[in-house]
Coordinates of C-alpha atoms and ligand atoms in Angstrom, one line a residue:
M1 CA 0.1 0.0 0.0
K2 CA 2.8 2.3 0.9
S3 CA 4.5 2.0 -2.6
Q4 CA 0.9 2.4 -4.3
K5 CA 0.5 5.6 -2.4
K6 CA 3.8 6.9 -3.4
A7 CA 3.3 6.0 -7.1
L8 CA -0.1 7.8 -6.9
V9 CA 1.1 11.0 -5.3
D10 CA 4.2 11.1 -7.6
W11 CA 2.0 10.9 -10.5
F12 CA -0.5 13.4 -8.9
L13 CA 2.3 16.0 -8.4
K14 CA 3.2 15.9 -12.1
N15 CA -0.3 16.0 -13.5
R16 CA -2.3 18.0 -10.9
S17 CA -5.1 20.0 -12.3
V18 CA -5.4 23.7 -10.8
F19 CA -8.9 24.9 -10.3
P20 CA -10.1 28.3 -8.7
W21 CA -10.7 26.5 -5.5
R22 CA -7.4 24.7 -5.3
V23 CA -4.2 26.6 -4.3
Q24 CA -1.1 26.7 -6.4
D25 CA 1.0 24.9 -3.9
P26 CA -0.3 21.4 -3.4
Y27 CA 1.1 21.1 0.2
A28 CA -0.6 24.2 1.4
L29 CA -3.7 24.1 3.6
R30 CA -6.9 25.1 1.7
D31 CA -9.5 27.6 2.8
A32 CA -12.3 25.3 4.5
Y33 CA -15.0 27.6 3.2
W34 CA -13.6 27.3 -0.4
V35 CA -13.5 23.6 -0.1
W36 CA -17.0 23.4 1.4
I37 CA -18.6 25.5 -1.4
S38 CA -16.8 23.9 -4.3
E39 CA -17.5 20.5 -3.1
I40 CA -21.2 21.1 -2.8
M41 CA -21.3 22.7 -6.2
L42 CA -19.5 19.8 -7.8
Q43 CA -21.9 17.3 -6.6
Q44 CA -23.8 16.2 -9.9
T45 CA -22.1 19.1 -11.8
Q46 CA -19.1 18.9 -14.1
V47 CA -15.9 21.0 -13.2
S48 CA -16.2 23.2 -16.2
T49 CA -19.7 24.3 -15.3
V50 CA -18.9 24.9 -11.7
I51 CA -15.9 27.2 -12.3
P52 CA -17.7 30.4 -13.3
Y53 CA -20.4 29.8 -10.6
F54 CA -17.7 29.5 -8.0
E55 CA -15.9 32.6 -9.1
R56 CA -19.1 34.7 -9.0
W57 CA -20.0 33.1 -5.6
M58 CA -16.6 33.9 -3.9
E59 CA -16.7 37.6 -5.4
R60 CA -20.0 38.2 -3.7
F61 CA -19.9 35.9 -0.5
K62 CA -16.2 36.1 0.3
D63 CA -16.6 34.4 3.6
V64 CA -18.9 32.5 5.8
N65 CA -20.0 35.6 7.6
T66 CA -20.8 37.6 4.5
L67 CA -22.9 34.7 3.3
A68 CA -24.7 34.2 6.5
E69 CA -26.0 37.8 6.2
A70 CA -27.4 37.3 2.7
T71 CA -31.0 36.6 2.1
E72 CA -32.1 33.3 0.6
E73 CA -33.4 34.9 -2.4
E74 CA -30.0 36.5 -3.4
V75 CA -28.1 33.2 -2.5
L76 CA -30.5 31.3 -4.7
S77 CA -29.8 33.9 -7.6
Y78 CA -26.2 32.9 -7.4
W79 CA -27.2 29.2 -7.7
Q80 CA -29.6 29.8 -10.5
G81 CA -28.8 27.0 -13.2
L82 CA -26.9 24.6 -11.0
G83 CA -30.1 22.7 -10.0
Y84 CA -30.9 20.9 -6.9
Y85 CA -31.7 24.3 -5.0
S86 CA -32.0 22.5 -1.6
R87 CA -28.0 22.4 -1.9
A88 CA -27.9 26.2 -1.9
K89 CA -30.6 26.6 0.9
N90 CA -28.6 24.1 3.2
I91 CA -25.4 26.1 2.6
L92 CA -27.1 29.2 3.8
K93 CA -28.5 27.3 6.8
S94 CA -25.1 25.9 7.7
A95 CA -23.4 29.4 7.3
R96 CA -25.8 30.9 9.7
I97 CA -25.3 28.0 12.2
I98 CA -21.3 28.5 11.8
K99 CA -21.5 32.2 12.2
K100 CA -23.5 31.8 15.4
Q101 CA -21.8 28.8 16.9
Y102 CA -18.3 28.8 15.5
L103 CA -17.6 32.4 14.9
G104 CA -17.7 32.0 11.2
I105 CA -15.0 29.4 11.0
L106 CA -15.8 25.8 9.9
P107 CA -15.6 23.1 12.6
S108 CA -12.6 20.7 12.4
T109 CA -14.2 17.5 13.6
R110 CA -16.3 15.0 11.6
K111 CA -19.1 15.1 14.3
E112 CA -19.6 18.8 14.1
L113 CA -19.4 19.0 10.5
E114 CA -21.8 16.2 9.7
A115 CA -24.3 17.8 12.2
L116 CA -24.6 20.8 9.7
P117 CA -27.3 20.8 7.1
G118 CA -26.2 19.5 3.7
I119 CA -22.9 18.3 4.8
G120 CA -22.5 14.5 4.6
K121 CA -19.7 11.9 5.1
Y122 CA -18.0 12.9 1.8
T123 CA -17.9 16.6 2.3
A124 CA -16.8 16.4 5.9
G125 CA -14.0 14.2 4.7
A126 CA -12.9 16.6 2.0
I127 CA -13.0 19.7 4.4
L128 CA -11.1 17.8 7.1
S129 CA -8.5 16.4 4.6
F130 CA -8.0 19.4 2.2
A131 CA -8.4 22.3 4.8
Y132 CA -7.1 20.7 8.0
H133 CA -4.8 18.1 6.6
A134 CA -6.5 15.4 8.8
P135 CA -6.0 11.8 7.7
E136 CA -9.8 11.5 6.9
A137 CA -11.3 9.5 4.0
I138 CA -13.5 10.6 1.1
L139 CA -15.5 8.6 -1.2
D140 CA -17.4 9.7 -4.2
G141 CA -18.1 8.1 -7.7
N142 CA -14.6 8.5 -8.9
L143 CA -13.0 6.8 -5.8
T144 CA -15.7 4.1 -5.9
R145 CA -15.0 3.3 -9.7
I146 CA -11.1 3.1 -8.8
F147 CA -11.6 0.8 -5.8
S148 CA -14.1 -1.4 -7.7
R149 CA -11.5 -2.1 -10.4
L150 CA -8.5 -1.9 -8.2
Y151 CA -9.8 -4.7 -5.9
S152 CA -12.4 -6.4 -8.3
I153 CA -15.2 -5.7 -6.2
S154 CA -18.4 -6.9 -7.8
F155 CA -21.0 -4.8 -6.0
L156 CA -21.8 -1.0 -5.7
P157 CA -22.2 0.9 -2.4
Q158 CA -26.1 0.5 -2.7
N159 CA -26.7 -0.4 1.0
K160 CA -25.0 0.3 4.4
K161 CA -23.0 -2.8 4.3
Q162 CA -21.7 -2.5 0.9
A163 CA -20.9 1.4 1.5
D164 CA -19.0 0.4 4.8
F165 CA -16.8 -1.9 2.7
Y166 CA -16.0 0.8 0.2
W167 CA -15.5 3.3 3.1
A168 CA -13.1 0.9 4.8
H169 CA -10.8 0.9 1.7
A170 CA -11.1 4.8 1.4
T171 CA -10.0 5.0 5.2
E172 CA -7.0 2.7 4.5
W173 CA -6.1 5.0 1.6
A174 CA -6.4 8.1 3.9
Q175 CA -4.2 6.6 6.6
S176 CA -1.2 8.8 5.9
P177 CA 0.1 12.2 6.9
K178 CA -0.3 13.2 3.2
A179 CA -4.0 12.1 3.3
F180 CA -4.9 15.5 1.5
L181 CA -2.5 14.6 -1.6
V182 CA -3.7 10.9 -1.6
N183 CA -7.4 11.9 -1.6
E184 CA -7.0 14.7 -4.3
A185 CA -4.7 12.4 -6.4
L186 CA -7.6 9.6 -6.4
M187 CA -10.1 12.1 -7.4
D188 CA -7.9 13.4 -10.2
L189 CA -7.0 9.8 -11.2
G190 CA -10.6 8.9 -11.6
R191 CA -11.5 12.0 -13.6
L192 CA -8.6 11.9 -15.8
V193 CA -7.3 8.2 -16.3
C194 CA -9.6 5.7 -14.5
K195 CA -12.7 7.0 -16.7
V196 CA -15.9 5.5 -16.7
K197 CA -16.1 4.1 -20.3
T198 CA -12.4 4.0 -21.3
P199 CA -9.7 3.9 -18.5
N200 CA -6.3 4.8 -19.7
C201 CA -4.6 2.1 -17.9
S202 CA -1.3 2.4 -19.8
V203 CA -0.6 5.6 -17.9
C204 CA -2.1 4.6 -14.6
P205 CA 0.3 4.8 -11.6
L206 CA -1.7 1.9 -10.0
K207 CA -1.8 -0.5 -13.0
N208 CA 0.7 -2.9 -11.4
S209 CA -1.6 -3.8 -8.5
C210 CA -5.0 -3.2 -10.3
K211 CA -6.8 -6.6 -10.4
A212 CA -9.2 -5.5 -13.1
Y213 CA -6.3 -4.4 -15.3
L214 CA -4.1 -7.5 -14.6
N215 CA -7.1 -9.8 -15.3
Q216 CA -8.0 -7.8 -18.4
Q217 CA -11.5 -7.1 -16.9
T218 CA -11.8 -3.4 -16.7
Q219 CA -14.9 -3.4 -18.6
S220 CA -16.5 -5.6 -16.1
F221 CA -16.0 -3.2 -13.1
P222 CA -17.6 -1.4 -11.5
P223 CA -20.8 -3.6 -12.1
T224 CA -23.7 -1.9 -13.9
K225 CA -26.2 -0.4 -11.5
I226 CA -29.6 -2.2 -11.7
R227 CA -32.2 0.5 -11.8
R228 CA -35.9 -0.1 -11.1
Y229 CA -38.1 2.5 -12.6
T230 CA -41.6 3.6 -11.9
A231 CA -43.7 4.4 -14.8
W232 CA -45.5 7.9 -14.4
E233 CA -48.0 9.3 -17.1
G234 CA -48.9 12.7 -16.8
L235 CA -49.8 16.2 -17.9
V236 CA -47.6 19.3 -17.9
L237 CA -49.2 22.7 -18.0
V238 CA -47.6 25.7 -19.7
I239 CA -49.8 28.4 -18.4
E240 CA -49.1 31.7 -20.3
S241 CA -50.2 35.1 -19.3
Q242 CA -51.7 37.7 -21.7
D243 CA -48.4 39.8 -21.1
G244 CA -46.0 37.0 -22.1
F245 CA -45.1 35.4 -18.7
V246 CA -45.0 31.7 -17.9
F247 CA -46.1 30.2 -14.5
F248 CA -43.7 27.9 -12.6
E249 CA -44.0 26.7 -9.2
N250 CA -41.7 25.5 -6.4
S251 CA -43.4 22.3 -6.2
E252 CA -43.8 20.4 -2.8
S253 CA -46.3 17.9 -4.2
S254 CA -44.1 16.6 -7.3
P255 CA -42.8 13.2 -6.8
F256 CA -39.6 14.1 -8.6
F257 CA -38.8 17.7 -7.8
K258 CA -38.2 19.3 -4.4
N259 CA -37.2 23.0 -4.0
Q260 CA -36.8 23.8 -7.6
Y261 CA -39.0 25.9 -10.1
C262 CA -40.9 23.5 -12.5
L263 CA -43.9 23.6 -14.7
P264 CA -47.2 22.5 -12.8
H265 CA -47.8 18.7 -13.5
F266 CA -50.1 15.9 -12.3
K267 CA -50.9 12.3 -13.1
F268 CA -52.9 12.0 -16.2
S269 CA -53.4 8.9 -18.5
K270 CA -52.7 9.3 -22.3
T271 CA -56.0 7.5 -22.9
Q272 CA -57.9 10.2 -21.0
S273 CA -60.1 12.7 -22.9
K274 CA -58.6 15.9 -24.3
N275 CA -61.0 18.2 -22.7
F276 CA -60.0 20.8 -20.0
P277 CA -58.8 18.7 -17.0
I278 CA -60.5 19.4 -13.7
Q279 CA -57.0 19.3 -12.0
A280 CA -55.8 22.3 -14.0
E281 CA -58.3 24.2 -11.9
S282 CA -55.7 24.1 -9.0
W283 CA -53.6 26.6 -10.8
V284 CA -56.2 28.5 -13.2
S285 CA -59.9 28.9 -13.3
F286 CA -61.4 28.1 -16.5
E287 CA -62.8 31.6 -16.9
Q288 CA -59.3 32.9 -17.1
V289 CA -58.4 30.8 -20.1
I290 CA -58.6 32.1 -23.8
S291 CA -57.6 28.8 -25.2
F292 CA -56.2 25.4 -24.2
T293 CA -54.1 23.3 -26.5
F294 CA -52.6 19.9 -26.4
V295 CA -49.3 20.3 -28.2
G296 CA -47.6 16.9 -28.0
A297 CA -45.9 14.6 -25.5
F298 CA -42.3 13.9 -24.4
K299 CA -40.4 11.1 -22.5
H300 CA -38.0 11.8 -19.6
A301 CA -36.2 9.8 -17.0
I302 CA -35.4 11.2 -13.5
T303 CA -34.3 9.3 -10.5
T304 CA -36.2 6.2 -10.4
Y305 CA -39.1 7.7 -12.6
K306 CA -39.7 6.8 -16.3
I307 CA -41.9 9.8 -17.3
E308 CA -44.4 10.0 -20.3
A309 CA -46.0 13.4 -20.3
Q310 CA -48.4 15.2 -22.4
V311 CA -48.2 19.0 -22.7
M312 CA -51.0 21.4 -22.6
H313 CA -50.5 25.1 -23.4
L314 CA -53.0 27.4 -21.7
L315 CA -53.1 31.0 -22.8
L316 CA -54.9 33.4 -20.3
H317 CA -56.6 36.6 -20.9
T318 CA -55.3 38.0 -17.6
N319 CA -51.8 39.5 -16.9
A320 CA -49.1 37.9 -14.7
S321 CA -48.8 39.2 -11.2
Q322 CA -45.9 41.4 -11.3
N323 CA -44.7 40.9 -7.8
D324 CA -45.2 37.1 -8.0
P325 CA -41.6 35.5 -8.4
R326 CA -43.2 32.4 -9.9
W327 CA -44.2 34.1 -13.1
F328 CA -41.1 34.1 -15.7
S329 CA -40.8 36.2 -18.7
K330 CA -41.0 34.3 -21.9
K331 CA -37.9 36.4 -23.3
N332 CA -35.2 34.7 -21.3
L333 CA -37.0 31.6 -20.1
F334 CA -34.3 29.2 -21.3
E335 CA -31.6 31.1 -19.5
K336 CA -33.5 31.2 -16.2
I337 CA -34.9 27.8 -15.9
S338 CA -32.6 24.7 -15.5
N339 CA -35.2 22.1 -14.9
A340 CA -34.8 19.5 -18.1
F341 CA -38.3 18.4 -17.6
S342 CA -39.9 21.8 -17.9
L343 CA -37.5 22.8 -20.6
K344 CA -38.8 19.7 -22.7
A345 CA -42.2 20.8 -22.2
L346 CA -41.6 24.5 -23.2
E347 CA -39.9 23.2 -26.5
K348 CA -43.1 21.4 -27.4
V349 CA -45.1 24.7 -26.9
F350 CA -42.6 27.1 -28.8
N351 CA -41.9 24.6 -31.5
S352 CA -45.7 24.2 -32.1
H353 CA -46.1 28.0 -33.0
Ligands
LIG1 S1 -5.1 0.4 -14.1 FE1 -6.9 1.0 -15.3 S2 -8.7 0.2 -14.2 FE2 -7.0 0.0 -12.9 S3 -7.1 1.9 -11.6 FE3 -5.8 2.3 -13.2 S4 -7.0 3.2 -14.8 FE4 -8.3 2.3 -13.3

């Protein structure tokens, strides 16, 4: 293990990528606030997408205390486009706790960090390792893939027992005074070399001990995730006001979206009649409607749902309420809305004109 870590770190020091949240000197302590924000932004989002968001964020919210004093509305506006808005809301909640309980400095124990909203095992490990140089483990998709191949592990961390197995390997790798380098090296190795579809084993510093590589089985690891989908048939409403605004809601009742703006939708069978559906009355009264048109259907998959949705465009003879943030101007809808499900429905409407 010692020689593996050395080979990995040597490779990393020659090939390390520099991002706005990483300092130039790989041995320097990193700012805990920067590590925290970048790691949350990077969840489910590519590095190239995150860079401009991170830079804008740090220009406006330069430290935890500045962030803690901002309004939720402003914080969300800096997150607009990254999706999964609960992440931004949790960051703000945590910032307020850190300001009040820890004088604006992120705590340096796993227990305290994991007690903060939105900070899980991975993020806590990243903060402790990169900002405080503690020998703490991290485990994300990249490391999971590497470990699966390195040790020929034929299961994914889909339950607690399996996750513990992977975390045990991650912990073993982090047992080092240079855990901050080892962890970052594993992240970069996963991103640059041990890629999902085509691992570039010939340049990998771990190839001499990688079971999957030595057995010529890199394509068999990690195993494919078995997904069980639930079919969902529904109707999406594109409600357009007379003055050119479209109505979105921050849906609590949606089975797939929480805390993000999306078009109103509800269960609706494709065999159902194409009359004005009674469920639409939850958003508009029939008297407000000049016309309603079924403009087509689309398919979409999200989390464990396979969606087949029809789209209905409703034109109102009333104006949008100017003080209601749920109404978005048609002019810049595609810049403001990041919800792919809603965008597919909007395309159906705009392509039908
Ligand atoms: S040898 Fe290939 S499969 Fe094994 S860790 Fe390296 S890149 Fe991944």
